Structures are given as structure tokens and as C-alpha cells.
Short mmCIF file of C-alpha atoms in Angstrom, two decimals:
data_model
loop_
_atom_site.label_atom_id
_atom_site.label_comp_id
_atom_site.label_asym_id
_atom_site.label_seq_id
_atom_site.Cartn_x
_atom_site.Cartn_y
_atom_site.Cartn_z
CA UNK E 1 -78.43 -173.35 -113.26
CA UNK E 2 -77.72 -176.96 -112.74
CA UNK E 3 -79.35 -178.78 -109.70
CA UNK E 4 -77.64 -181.75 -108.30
CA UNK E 5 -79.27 -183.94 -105.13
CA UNK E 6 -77.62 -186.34 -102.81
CA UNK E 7 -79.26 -188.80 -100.90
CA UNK E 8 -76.64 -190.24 -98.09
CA UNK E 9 -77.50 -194.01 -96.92
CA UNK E 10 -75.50 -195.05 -94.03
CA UNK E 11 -72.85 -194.52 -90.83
CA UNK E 12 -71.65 -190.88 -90.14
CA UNK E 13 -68.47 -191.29 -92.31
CA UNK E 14 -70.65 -191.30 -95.25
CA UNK E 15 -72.35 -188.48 -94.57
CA UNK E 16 -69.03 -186.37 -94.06
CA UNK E 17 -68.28 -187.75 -97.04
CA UNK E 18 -71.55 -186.68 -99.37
CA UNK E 19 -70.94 -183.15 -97.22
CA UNK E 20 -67.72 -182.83 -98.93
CA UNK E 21 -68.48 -184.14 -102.15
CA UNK E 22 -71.58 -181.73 -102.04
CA UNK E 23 -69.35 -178.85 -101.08
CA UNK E 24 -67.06 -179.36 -104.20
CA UNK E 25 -70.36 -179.40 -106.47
CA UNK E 26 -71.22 -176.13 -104.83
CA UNK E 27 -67.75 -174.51 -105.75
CA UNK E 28 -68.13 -175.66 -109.42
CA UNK E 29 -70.99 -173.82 -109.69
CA UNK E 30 -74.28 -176.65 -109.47
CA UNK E 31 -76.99 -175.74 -106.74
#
């Protein structure tokens, strides 16, 4: 299994914006 890590710098807007690029990671299949 492929693990991918986000580190989020920044105002909320980026961090709803990691959460969502994290969640399509997730549905492709990385942990």
C-alpha cells in the first residue's frame, strides 16, 4: 500500500483544501 502525507501551512481555506485533496487520495486507493 502506498502512503501519502500532507503537511497544510496556512489560513483555514487551505486546510479545506489539503482535506479534499487528501480525501481524493483516499478514494484512489493511497493511505
Amino acid at each position: 500500500m502506498v502512503r501519502v502525507a500532507f503537511y497544510t501551512l496556512g489560513c483555514k481555506l487551505n486546510q479545506a483544501e489539503t482535506e479534499s485533496l487528501a480525501d481524493q487520495f483516499r478514494e484512489a486507493g493511497y493511505r
